[in-house]
XYZ file of C-alpha atoms in Angstrom:
770
model
C -50.464 161.279 73.397
C -49.447 157.781 74.567
C -47.346 155.883 72.047
C -48.335 152.418 70.866
C -45.120 150.737 72.045
C -45.520 151.477 75.791
C -49.185 150.444 75.607
C -48.260 147.166 73.921
C -45.491 146.592 76.446
C -47.875 147.238 79.345
C -50.414 144.886 77.807
C -47.812 142.173 77.360
C -46.637 142.639 80.937
C -50.196 142.272 82.241
C -50.679 139.045 80.306
C -47.350 137.863 81.642
C -48.649 138.604 85.148
C -51.705 136.433 84.427
C -49.418 133.677 83.143
C -47.369 133.777 86.342
C -50.508 133.647 88.498
C -51.759 130.597 86.563
C -48.390 128.920 87.153
C -48.624 129.681 90.859
C -52.215 128.540 91.270
C -51.677 125.242 89.438
C -48.642 124.485 91.609
C -50.432 125.591 94.792
C -53.500 123.429 94.070
C -51.237 120.368 93.877
C -49.132 121.480 96.834
C -52.189 121.860 99.058
C -53.484 118.408 98.115
C -50.165 116.793 99.028
C -48.577 118.845 101.808
C -51.324 120.871 103.472
C -54.507 118.808 103.448
C -54.634 116.104 106.151
C -53.935 112.616 104.839
C -54.766 110.004 107.465
C -53.995 106.998 105.258
C -50.629 108.269 104.089
C -51.462 107.167 100.566
C -49.822 109.250 97.861
C -52.171 111.896 96.461
C -50.047 112.979 93.525
C -50.335 115.607 90.870
C -48.104 116.880 88.106
C -46.600 120.288 88.811
C -43.997 119.920 86.050
C -46.504 118.785 83.426
C -48.697 121.722 84.360
C -45.839 124.203 84.105
C -45.012 123.242 80.517
C -48.600 124.083 79.495
C -49.087 127.346 81.389
C -47.935 129.736 78.646
C -49.863 127.890 75.938
C -53.102 127.853 77.915
C -52.712 131.461 79.095
C -52.373 132.693 75.518
C -55.202 130.488 74.327
C -57.769 131.264 77.041
C -56.971 134.917 77.723
C -56.331 136.054 74.131
C -57.845 133.752 71.514
C -60.654 131.458 72.628
C -64.274 132.342 71.895
C -67.433 131.060 73.544
C -68.039 128.822 70.507
C -64.692 127.030 70.835
C -64.144 123.768 72.701
C -60.883 122.586 74.291
C -59.586 119.182 75.318
C -56.918 119.709 78.002
C -54.185 117.129 78.438
C -54.852 115.052 81.569
C -51.888 116.126 83.689
C -52.602 119.814 83.079
C -55.970 119.699 84.813
C -54.802 122.024 87.653
C -53.952 124.628 84.990
C -57.532 124.403 83.718
C -58.857 124.790 87.267
C -56.553 127.776 87.865
C -57.787 129.468 84.693
C -61.424 128.751 85.503
C -60.831 130.245 88.947
C -59.421 133.456 87.467
C -62.339 133.567 85.027
C -64.842 133.298 87.873
C -66.012 129.810 86.867
C -64.729 128.042 89.982
C -65.284 128.932 93.619
C -62.234 129.263 95.859
C -63.528 126.492 98.125
C -62.795 123.926 95.399
C -59.112 124.809 95.060
C -58.243 122.758 98.129
C -60.072 119.642 96.929
C -57.874 118.252 94.126
C -58.157 114.449 94.124
C -60.340 114.589 97.227
C -63.559 112.580 97.299
C -66.153 114.678 95.507
C -63.584 117.360 94.705
C -61.585 118.410 91.669
C -60.865 115.355 89.570
C -57.391 114.042 88.827
C -58.003 114.719 85.132
C -60.547 117.006 83.453
C -64.055 115.563 83.603
C -67.172 116.883 81.886
C -69.440 115.121 84.329
C -67.604 115.223 87.674
C -65.667 118.479 87.884
C -67.469 121.486 89.398
C -66.027 123.827 86.743
C -66.361 123.679 82.950
C -64.398 120.977 81.118
C -65.344 120.658 77.465
C -63.889 117.157 77.151
C -63.030 114.469 79.640
C -59.425 113.348 79.295
C -57.243 110.901 81.146
C -57.028 107.868 78.885
C -54.045 108.719 76.730
C -54.881 109.411 73.088
C -58.643 109.408 73.559
C -58.985 112.905 74.988
C -56.720 114.175 72.235
C -58.860 112.729 69.456
C -62.232 113.584 71.022
C -62.398 117.105 69.495
C -62.073 115.576 66.026
C -65.228 113.569 66.623
C -66.775 116.542 68.408
C -66.278 118.527 65.201
C -68.027 115.852 63.138
C -70.875 115.661 65.671
C -71.312 119.448 65.622
C -71.433 119.473 61.830
C -73.945 116.612 61.825
C -76.223 118.421 64.283
C -75.948 121.633 62.323
C -76.841 119.971 59.008
C -79.875 118.157 60.466
C -81.451 120.443 63.069
C -79.239 123.544 63.169
C -78.179 125.576 66.169
C -74.798 123.987 66.847
C -72.997 127.094 65.681
C -69.329 127.261 64.737
C -66.077 127.386 66.657
C -62.742 125.652 66.731
C -62.045 122.341 68.424
C -58.697 122.417 70.230
C -56.675 119.492 71.583
C -53.878 120.219 74.040
C -51.682 117.146 74.274
C -48.206 116.083 75.276
C -45.728 114.855 72.706
C -45.574 111.404 74.317
C -49.320 111.096 73.701
C -48.527 110.857 69.992
C -47.160 107.375 70.720
C -50.782 106.225 70.968
C -52.155 104.521 67.881
C -55.549 106.121 68.503
C -54.072 109.478 67.500
C -52.849 108.242 64.143
C -55.987 106.260 63.395
C -57.917 109.502 63.771
C -55.434 111.718 61.944
C -55.353 109.409 58.923
C -59.115 108.971 58.558
C -60.137 110.604 55.251
C -62.982 112.471 56.982
C -60.570 114.482 59.118
C -58.723 116.323 56.345
C -61.796 118.506 55.753
C -62.195 119.568 59.396
C -60.643 123.026 59.367
C -61.952 123.790 62.859
C -59.658 121.154 64.424
C -56.457 122.478 66.056
C -53.969 120.308 67.924
C -51.335 121.979 70.114
C -48.524 119.595 70.999
C -46.636 120.342 74.212
C -43.245 119.245 72.873
C -41.337 118.974 76.149
C -39.448 115.868 75.015
C -39.971 114.044 78.296
C -42.029 111.021 79.233
C -42.803 109.614 82.672
C -39.298 108.496 83.606
C -36.810 110.074 81.220
C -35.898 112.492 78.487
C -36.892 110.797 75.231
C -33.630 110.388 73.277
C -35.091 111.177 69.866
C -38.602 112.598 69.708
C -38.268 112.835 65.888
C -40.245 116.060 65.595
C -39.451 116.379 61.886
C -40.912 112.950 61.197
C -44.063 113.767 63.171
C -44.464 117.029 61.293
C -44.151 115.179 58.000
C -46.795 112.661 58.999
C -49.280 115.418 59.825
C -48.470 117.244 56.595
C -48.976 114.047 54.592
C -52.445 113.738 56.139
C -53.347 117.208 54.851
C -52.814 119.185 58.070
C -51.325 122.643 58.355
C -48.140 122.296 60.423
C -46.859 125.224 62.504
C -43.714 124.937 64.630
C -42.759 127.154 67.562
C -39.248 126.105 68.459
C -37.517 129.213 69.766
C -38.684 132.333 71.555
C -37.729 135.974 71.155
C -34.588 135.881 73.323
C -33.017 133.007 71.406
C -34.044 134.428 68.055
C -32.294 137.673 68.977
C -29.120 135.736 69.784
C -29.370 133.854 66.503
C -29.476 137.194 64.663
C -26.058 138.223 66.057
C -22.654 137.257 64.621
C -22.150 133.608 65.480
C -25.886 133.132 65.947
C -26.323 130.701 63.076
C -23.609 128.514 64.557
C -25.452 128.588 67.892
C -28.718 127.644 66.184
C -27.056 124.758 64.362
C -25.451 123.607 67.592
C -28.753 123.552 69.506
C -30.647 122.036 66.566
C -28.082 119.244 66.380
C -28.220 118.313 70.045
C -29.913 115.184 71.284
C -32.839 115.826 73.577
C -30.983 114.671 76.723
C -27.985 116.911 75.952
C -30.189 119.955 75.534
C -32.190 119.068 78.629
C -28.997 118.864 80.675
C -28.260 122.492 79.807
C -31.375 123.538 81.725
C -29.761 122.275 84.933
C -26.441 124.078 84.356
C -24.968 127.159 85.991
C -23.970 130.057 83.709
C -20.348 128.925 83.890
C -21.259 125.409 82.847
C -23.381 126.790 79.988
C -20.442 128.764 78.648
C -18.357 125.592 78.783
C -20.864 123.178 77.261
C -22.707 125.254 74.661
C -19.832 125.944 72.253
C -19.033 122.266 71.783
C -15.785 120.925 70.346
C -15.282 123.585 67.667
C -17.350 126.397 69.094
C -15.041 129.358 69.140
C -17.600 131.403 67.222
C -20.291 130.482 69.736
C -17.995 131.217 72.661
C -17.339 134.695 71.336
C -21.089 135.273 70.955
C -21.776 134.165 74.520
C -19.022 136.354 75.926
C -21.226 139.372 75.211
C -24.237 137.887 77.055
C -24.547 138.329 80.810
C -25.285 135.360 83.056
C -28.923 136.185 83.722
C -29.678 136.702 80.038
C -27.879 133.482 79.098
C -29.852 131.388 81.607
C -33.105 132.967 80.426
C -32.282 132.505 76.743
C -31.433 128.789 76.885
C -34.908 127.970 78.195
C -36.673 130.545 75.950
C -38.516 128.071 73.742
C -41.455 128.997 71.521
C -44.043 127.330 73.717
C -43.230 129.759 76.532
C -43.084 132.906 74.417
C -46.470 134.633 74.576
C -45.751 136.735 71.485
C -44.758 133.670 69.466
C -47.867 131.810 70.626
C -50.045 134.760 69.683
C -48.537 134.771 66.201
C -49.094 131.042 65.761
C -52.736 131.225 66.812
C -53.307 134.069 64.389
C -51.741 132.019 61.569
C -54.194 129.109 61.838
C -55.718 128.185 58.466
C -59.368 127.314 59.045
C -59.682 125.464 55.720
C -57.854 122.384 57.022
C -56.885 120.917 60.401
C -53.865 122.478 62.078
C -51.181 121.121 64.376
C -48.895 123.444 66.329
C -45.686 121.911 67.665
C -44.812 124.131 70.628
C -41.384 123.368 72.093
C -41.499 123.648 75.883
C -39.576 122.836 79.042
C -41.211 120.426 81.444
C -41.413 122.190 84.785
C -40.793 125.622 83.233
C -40.478 128.243 85.970
C -40.214 125.657 88.773
C -37.187 124.458 90.712
C -37.636 121.079 89.008
C -37.580 122.411 85.450
C -35.857 120.146 82.971
C -35.055 117.375 85.457
C -35.591 113.974 83.778
C -37.511 112.619 86.789
C -39.698 115.652 87.454
C -42.904 114.115 86.096
C -44.514 113.407 89.465
C -42.130 115.329 91.696
C -43.433 117.885 94.195
C -41.851 121.165 95.194
C -40.681 121.355 98.780
C -41.994 123.977 101.202
C -38.853 126.022 100.604
C -39.243 125.734 96.821
C -42.888 126.780 97.036
C -41.846 129.818 99.049
C -39.248 130.696 96.423
C -41.820 130.277 93.644
C -44.184 132.617 95.490
C -41.472 135.242 95.662
C -40.596 134.781 91.988
C -44.165 135.283 90.746
C -45.427 137.804 93.284
C -47.717 135.441 95.199
C -48.146 134.773 98.904
C -47.772 131.260 100.285
C -49.926 132.234 103.261
C -52.700 133.605 101.016
C -52.335 131.345 97.963
C -55.721 131.943 96.348
C -55.599 135.717 96.067
C -57.243 136.979 92.853
C -56.200 140.088 90.940
C -57.792 143.344 92.002
C -60.796 144.122 89.814
C -59.389 147.402 88.505
C -55.860 146.164 87.847
C -54.581 145.536 84.286
C -54.232 141.793 84.986
C -57.703 141.768 86.534
C -59.018 143.406 83.372
C -57.483 140.628 81.262
C -59.421 138.126 83.363
C -62.745 139.988 83.276
C -62.477 140.618 79.519
C -61.718 136.949 78.864
C -64.561 135.833 81.133
C -67.024 138.016 79.225
C -65.766 136.725 75.882
C -65.964 133.068 76.925
C -69.357 133.208 78.645
C -71.718 130.767 76.914
C -75.414 131.263 76.597
C -77.743 128.685 78.033
C -79.112 126.403 75.342
C -82.677 125.105 75.666
C -82.800 121.349 76.107
C -84.795 119.631 73.375
C -86.518 116.488 74.616
C -85.882 113.285 72.681
C -88.795 112.282 70.436
C -91.343 109.760 71.630
C -90.564 106.170 70.707
C -93.030 103.302 70.513
C -92.457 100.517 73.000
C -93.720 97.909 70.532
C -94.015 98.295 66.773
C -96.775 95.693 66.908
C -95.542 93.226 64.346
C -94.983 89.547 65.239
C -92.128 88.119 63.157
C -92.728 84.783 61.482
C -90.639 82.386 59.452
C -86.913 82.012 59.985
C -84.647 84.992 60.510
C -81.708 86.280 62.549
C -81.440 88.864 65.276
C -78.964 90.719 63.059
C -81.539 91.002 60.282
C -84.112 92.102 62.862
C -82.001 95.177 63.626
C -82.193 96.456 60.055
C -85.905 95.656 59.838
C -86.663 97.525 63.087
C -84.846 100.634 61.866
C -86.862 100.638 58.649
C -90.086 100.126 60.611
C -89.254 103.217 62.665
C -88.997 105.388 59.536
C -92.678 104.564 58.908
C -94.082 104.193 62.408
C -92.093 106.875 64.277
C -90.554 109.220 61.695
C -89.652 111.921 64.228
C -87.609 109.432 66.241
C -86.124 107.842 63.126
C -84.941 111.273 61.974
C -82.760 111.507 65.107
C -81.104 108.119 64.514
C -77.586 108.161 63.117
C -75.812 104.895 62.377
C -72.076 104.281 62.139
C -70.019 101.396 60.837
C -66.338 100.751 60.122
C -66.826 99.597 56.523
C -69.200 96.738 57.456
C -72.631 98.206 56.685
C -73.778 95.570 54.231
C -72.343 92.609 56.171
C -74.187 93.717 59.320
C -77.579 94.073 57.623
C -77.702 97.879 57.492
C -78.038 97.906 53.706
C -81.783 98.555 53.629
C -81.544 101.343 56.194
C -78.622 102.894 54.347
C -80.527 102.837 51.052
C -83.469 104.477 52.785
C -81.719 107.329 54.636
C -78.492 107.839 52.702
C -74.936 108.543 53.819
C -74.052 111.731 55.672
C -71.586 114.112 54.084
C -71.079 117.843 54.754
C -71.618 118.403 51.008
C -73.568 116.532 48.344
C -71.466 114.116 46.316
C -72.197 112.402 43.031
C -73.158 108.728 43.215
C -71.497 107.471 40.049
C -73.135 104.044 40.403
C -76.694 105.333 40.754
C -77.545 104.137 37.212
C -75.837 100.751 37.577
C -78.577 98.117 37.651
C -76.367 95.613 39.474
C -75.634 97.979 42.368
C -77.657 96.898 45.395
C -76.202 99.243 48.015
C -76.866 102.852 46.989
C -74.187 105.202 48.302
C -75.958 108.576 48.260
C -73.791 111.071 50.170
C -75.526 114.280 51.281
C -75.964 116.528 54.319
C -79.349 114.939 55.051
C -77.890 111.397 55.214
C -78.100 109.476 58.489
C -75.322 106.923 58.154
C -71.616 107.630 58.679
C -69.083 105.156 57.342
C -65.554 105.346 58.760
C -62.419 103.448 57.877
C -61.689 100.127 59.535
C -60.738 101.523 62.943
C -63.044 100.693 65.824
C -61.449 103.352 68.040
C -62.555 106.036 65.591
C -66.035 104.556 65.381
C -66.734 104.558 69.104
C -64.972 107.905 69.566
C -67.469 109.441 67.169
C -70.267 107.381 68.720
C -69.524 108.938 72.114
C -69.513 112.483 70.740
C -72.743 111.974 68.787
C -74.177 110.655 72.036
C -73.166 113.843 73.870
C -74.884 116.385 71.593
C -77.877 116.548 73.936
C -75.646 118.042 76.638
C -73.394 120.135 74.376
C -75.987 121.805 72.168
C -79.306 120.700 73.629
C -80.021 118.535 70.579
C -80.372 114.798 71.260
C -79.298 112.241 68.686
C -79.883 108.496 68.796
C -76.525 107.054 67.661
C -76.075 103.367 66.844
C -72.664 101.909 66.005
C -72.291 98.489 64.421
C -69.122 96.381 64.591
C -68.223 92.729 64.379
C -68.716 91.498 67.934
C -65.178 90.138 68.234
C -63.920 93.723 67.926
C -65.982 95.086 70.821
C -63.007 94.372 73.064
C -60.818 96.562 70.850
C -63.401 99.336 70.977
C -64.206 99.009 74.670
C -61.784 101.481 76.245
C -62.675 104.472 74.031
C -66.372 103.617 74.209
C -66.198 103.292 77.984
C -64.413 106.629 78.155
C -67.133 108.175 76.003
C -69.744 106.948 78.478
C -67.694 108.324 81.367
C -67.741 111.697 79.578
C -71.543 111.666 79.268
C -71.997 110.162 75.820
C -75.080 107.972 75.387
C -75.160 105.531 72.496
C -75.901 102.011 71.352
C -73.163 99.650 70.212
C -74.251 96.576 68.267
C -71.868 93.651 68.117
C -72.764 91.386 65.222
C -72.222 88.663 64.189
C -71.210 87.152 67.501
C -69.896 84.066 69.204
C -68.963 80.659 67.892
C -72.341 80.642 66.131
C -70.332 82.404 63.416
C -69.019 78.891 62.827
C -67.450 79.051 59.338
C -65.483 82.222 60.170
C -63.040 80.431 62.459
C -61.653 81.281 65.879
C -60.348 84.743 65.031
C -63.856 86.140 64.543
C -65.666 84.170 67.241
C -66.188 86.319 70.339
C -66.026 84.705 73.768
C -65.779 87.393 76.480
C -68.217 90.003 75.177
C -71.265 88.795 77.179
C -69.192 89.346 80.311
C -68.156 92.807 79.081
C -71.805 93.715 78.757
C -72.440 92.498 82.286
C -69.555 94.422 83.844
C -69.311 97.752 81.991
C -70.631 100.736 84.033
C -73.178 103.055 82.439
C -74.405 100.311 80.160
C -77.384 98.018 79.712
C -76.500 94.961 77.639
C -78.878 92.709 75.736
C -78.440 89.466 73.858
C -81.861 88.691 72.373
C -82.780 85.273 71.046
C -85.603 86.271 68.700
C -86.447 89.062 66.297
C -89.243 90.382 68.524
C -86.852 90.523 71.494
C -84.375 92.442 69.348
C -87.016 94.998 68.424
C -88.189 95.461 72.007
C -84.647 95.747 73.410
C -83.625 98.177 70.664
C -86.636 100.412 71.303
C -86.043 100.364 75.051
C -82.385 101.253 74.500
C -83.228 104.103 72.110
C -85.658 105.507 74.670
C -82.790 105.928 77.188
C -80.650 108.084 74.909
C -80.290 111.857 74.883
C -81.564 112.634 78.383
C -79.978 113.530 81.738
C -81.118 110.257 83.315
C -80.230 108.154 80.270
C -77.522 105.653 79.460
C -75.936 103.504 76.790
C -76.681 100.001 75.553
C -74.875 97.075 73.956
C -76.774 94.626 71.763
C -75.052 91.332 70.943
C -76.681 89.912 67.832
C -76.276 86.740 65.812
C -76.376 85.556 62.206
C -77.873 82.226 63.207
C -81.271 81.733 61.478
C -83.904 80.829 64.066
C -87.492 79.653 63.670
C -89.465 82.601 65.079
C -92.400 80.430 66.135
C -90.161 79.174 68.957
C -90.624 82.576 70.595
C -94.277 81.687 71.271
C -95.241 85.355 71.457
C -98.579 85.629 73.295
C -101.500 86.724 71.129
C -103.327 88.383 74.017
C -102.282 92.096 74.179
C -101.863 92.097 77.957
C -99.822 88.917 77.922
C -97.720 90.276 75.050
C -97.026 93.454 77.034
C -95.994 91.387 80.048
C -93.590 89.415 77.844
C -92.133 92.663 76.473
C -91.575 94.106 79.939
C -89.828 90.946 81.084
C -87.703 90.805 77.910
C -86.389 94.339 78.378
C -86.057 93.666 82.117
C -83.573 90.829 81.675
C -85.350 87.487 81.174
C -88.681 85.764 80.674
C -90.055 82.235 81.140
C -90.255 80.750 77.657
C -91.624 77.383 78.721
C -93.139 76.325 82.058
C -93.498 72.654 82.894
C -96.271 71.521 85.217
C -93.797 69.519 87.328
C -90.274 70.764 86.606
C -87.174 69.041 87.935
C -84.618 71.307 86.235
C -84.410 74.823 84.851
C -82.592 75.513 81.593
C -81.554 79.188 81.361
C -80.312 80.007 77.887
C -79.331 83.190 76.087
C -79.234 84.365 72.486
C -78.449 81.894 69.746
C -78.428 78.944 72.192
C -82.132 79.154 73.071
C -83.149 76.682 70.297
C -80.709 74.123 71.776
C -82.246 74.602 75.212
C -85.749 74.084 73.824
C -84.649 70.959 71.960
C -83.023 69.635 75.146
C -86.227 70.336 77.114
C -88.215 68.284 74.580
C -85.816 65.362 74.917
C -85.827 65.544 78.690
C -89.619 65.529 78.624
C -89.479 62.341 76.577
C -87.415 60.803 79.373
C -89.863 61.894 82.038
C -87.804 64.870 83.285
C -89.729 68.127 83.276
C -87.761 71.265 82.408
C -88.540 74.954 82.663
C -86.842 77.051 79.966
C -85.897 80.643 80.741
C -84.776 82.990 77.977
C -82.179 85.400 79.390
C -81.922 88.687 77.508
C -79.722 90.713 79.884
C -77.429 89.137 82.494
C -76.517 92.606 83.709
C -80.086 93.545 84.606
C -80.585 90.232 86.397
C -77.389 90.759 88.377
C -78.580 94.235 89.361
C -81.846 92.691 90.537
C -79.947 90.134 92.599
C -77.903 92.906 94.215
C -81.125 94.802 94.894
C -82.452 91.766 96.732
C -79.262 91.848 98.808
C -79.887 95.476 99.769
C -77.992 97.453 97.104
C -81.057 99.426 96.019
C -83.286 99.105 92.985
C -85.928 96.489 92.255
C -85.621 92.729 92.501
C -89.124 92.087 91.184
C -88.073 90.357 87.969
C -86.387 87.575 89.935
C -89.681 86.614 91.561
C -91.392 86.551 88.172
C -88.755 84.585 86.261
C -87.034 82.537 88.985
C -89.740 82.192 91.693
C -88.699 80.346 94.833
C -91.464 77.774 94.465
C -89.957 76.658 91.143
C -86.374 76.537 92.453
C -84.734 73.500 90.863
C -81.247 72.521 89.745
C -80.093 74.921 87.038
C -78.254 74.530 83.731
C -77.122 77.742 82.064
C -75.938 77.909 78.465
C -74.750 80.748 76.257
C -72.517 81.412 73.274
C -69.786 82.997 75.406
C -67.905 82.433 78.626
C -70.064 80.418 81.073
C -69.287 82.558 84.126
C -71.548 85.250 82.629
C -74.635 83.376 83.843
C -73.077 81.497 86.771
C -74.487 83.975 89.307
C -78.041 82.831 88.473
C -77.513 79.828 90.744
C -77.310 82.227 93.666
C -80.834 83.561 93.158
C -82.375 80.518 94.850
C -79.118 78.811 95.902
C -79.584 75.748 93.769
C -77.238 73.148 92.305
C -76.022 74.339 88.929
C -73.890 73.572 85.900
C -72.751 76.201 83.454
C -72.132 75.601 79.765
C -70.395 78.017 77.449
C -67.238 78.748 75.514
C -63.844 78.505 77.231
C -61.564 77.781 74.259
C -60.642 79.548 71.065
C -63.014 78.715 68.265
C -62.800 76.403 65.305
C -64.142 76.608 61.772
C -66.821 74.118 60.843
C -70.533 73.543 60.618
C -72.720 74.920 63.374
C -73.381 71.405 64.626
C -69.681 70.512 64.779
C -68.702 73.752 66.498
C -71.492 73.496 69.091
C -70.484 69.896 69.796
C -66.830 70.891 70.161
C -67.673 73.529 72.798
C -70.346 71.471 74.554
C -73.225 73.743 73.570
C -75.299 71.168 71.705
C -78.580 69.656 72.895
C -76.829 66.335 73.740
C -74.549 68.082 76.228
C -77.401 70.087 77.742
C -79.447 66.887 78.251
C -76.532 65.005 79.817
C -75.764 67.904 82.111
C -79.401 68.211 83.206
C -79.584 64.509 83.967
C -76.346 64.685 85.963
C -77.442 67.511 88.262
C -80.912 66.005 88.791
C -79.378 62.617 89.680
C -81.176 60.829 86.847
C -79.316 57.749 85.647
């Protein structure tokens, strides 16, 4: 009968063989991209062999022993070749792709859900954002499961480098009160104590561990592996442990570059006779192996840590590693982007049992290592999920707003209208806000649908007659309120917007922030769009029209952001009806393979809704709607125009008032209401041959009405400056180019040159009227 010990040893050796093959493949993928593949331009290709090597043991243990098909993993950006190597061994990546790292159309520099040919659960690459994405993925999964079911269970892993914890985005997420209840979240920190250019003098691991513990996380630490622990158990071992524990990071790192003789000289320190005696009984090979035997490279220690995860709270595992472990560059302070030479690659091949001339050789199907791969592949194979189509949305609710209202208020009203007119679609809407629900006019919606919580919570103010905003927290709620951290908000927004592709269940997520903070939220939101998330971000209130708030809250550059951001359609409606139409059109593009995101820039300026002059005829109304969601519409046509006033958002009333005054002076003015500069710019590029349709330009800016142009918006004037190029006319562009001031709306508009007086003077100047 075979004893258990030899079987376990054989099993461990087979997993070790897989680990060594992953190390080889990740290094070879980078080597081929830089040294083998032709490079006519001579431009550096790059790659991170050392960063990959520090993650190999962690990812081998995780993927080949512990992951299930229900789990999701965010892989640190510079370890993407390790992910590709593992996917190759699992049969998820064809050999032909291994030679395409960083090639056009090939394997991406960093893991990408949408661009890589093999599975990547999360896109990473923007430091801190990939690490936090699984937190928001966990919330999104729970939300889907509580509303429509079918999202299943599974852990959400983040694999990140220790330097990534310098990013504020990590701590904003860790400290959010929502996160402490997410037991499926596991972070594994590759604690290699190096950054791009150096060994970090004091990584302060104890302080980091305390910060996680204070946030309610389980903290597991893998500092030393089996070889070192065995040394520590010998006479003099505690002195050796204390000596290594007390070293600075650079001093320890220097030991990794030492010969055995140098190790015996340096390790004991000033008063290390006890340590010297211990080391005298250790042969050179064992000593060299032991000094680099950290917990993050010990497969048995990793296995124990993964088995110790407490699923009732989030977990962080600090795994001490060596950057470049197993490579000729291991431990060198400048190894971050270094590449192994041809001779070093040959030596690595010999060390791990690979062949430099046949680098992509897989394990034989019947071999023990091959069995590890086939067993893991079977365990990780995911079933195809049926794709649920998003619910039908009306294009027009059919109501014509009257009286005086704001575009911000129109958002809340449209959401409530959907609960009555399109309940199936409304049930898929989930709104988010960073503690600004009431001040952004979501109060009515929130009272109607309630606040989402994994469990029902008591509303202790339900019987308070003076409470206007009812905070009913329950699994059926459709609003999620986060702390005041825009990065968290848009991180969750992106993950809620990706549920259609993760679990086949589309949601219609809408995030609301003060518009001045869109810039702060832009990078994580942009990264969410890059990763396939589809959502709507509403910036409100916006611009200097928020006059009493002062310059700090008055946004200037956001209209340009909406124009320039890929994957996005931006709208800045002037009237409530435009807001409704643009919102419905944006919702209709969510949760589908050909969909995309939207940004709505709304205002708190009250506007007389009769100025919209919405046509009563159904056909004419539909034409207005199509133009509004297409980018612009003619609001007023003069029989003999001499100038065109193109205005956007809150500045449309000023343009109309200026047109009236120009008319009184005998100068006819067309007034165009711009709703989306981005769509108009796309139409202009289409006219120039970039593809798409330019039809809206002929309808809104026809050549036979080409006249001098004045553009005006509550934002930087260059946003609309390109309109002059449609018909190549003389133009002047009004907008905001300075920081704002507090004051009345009239004073602030006058200060920035947005008032009707300035528009009139500018129109007279460019039409040569005295």
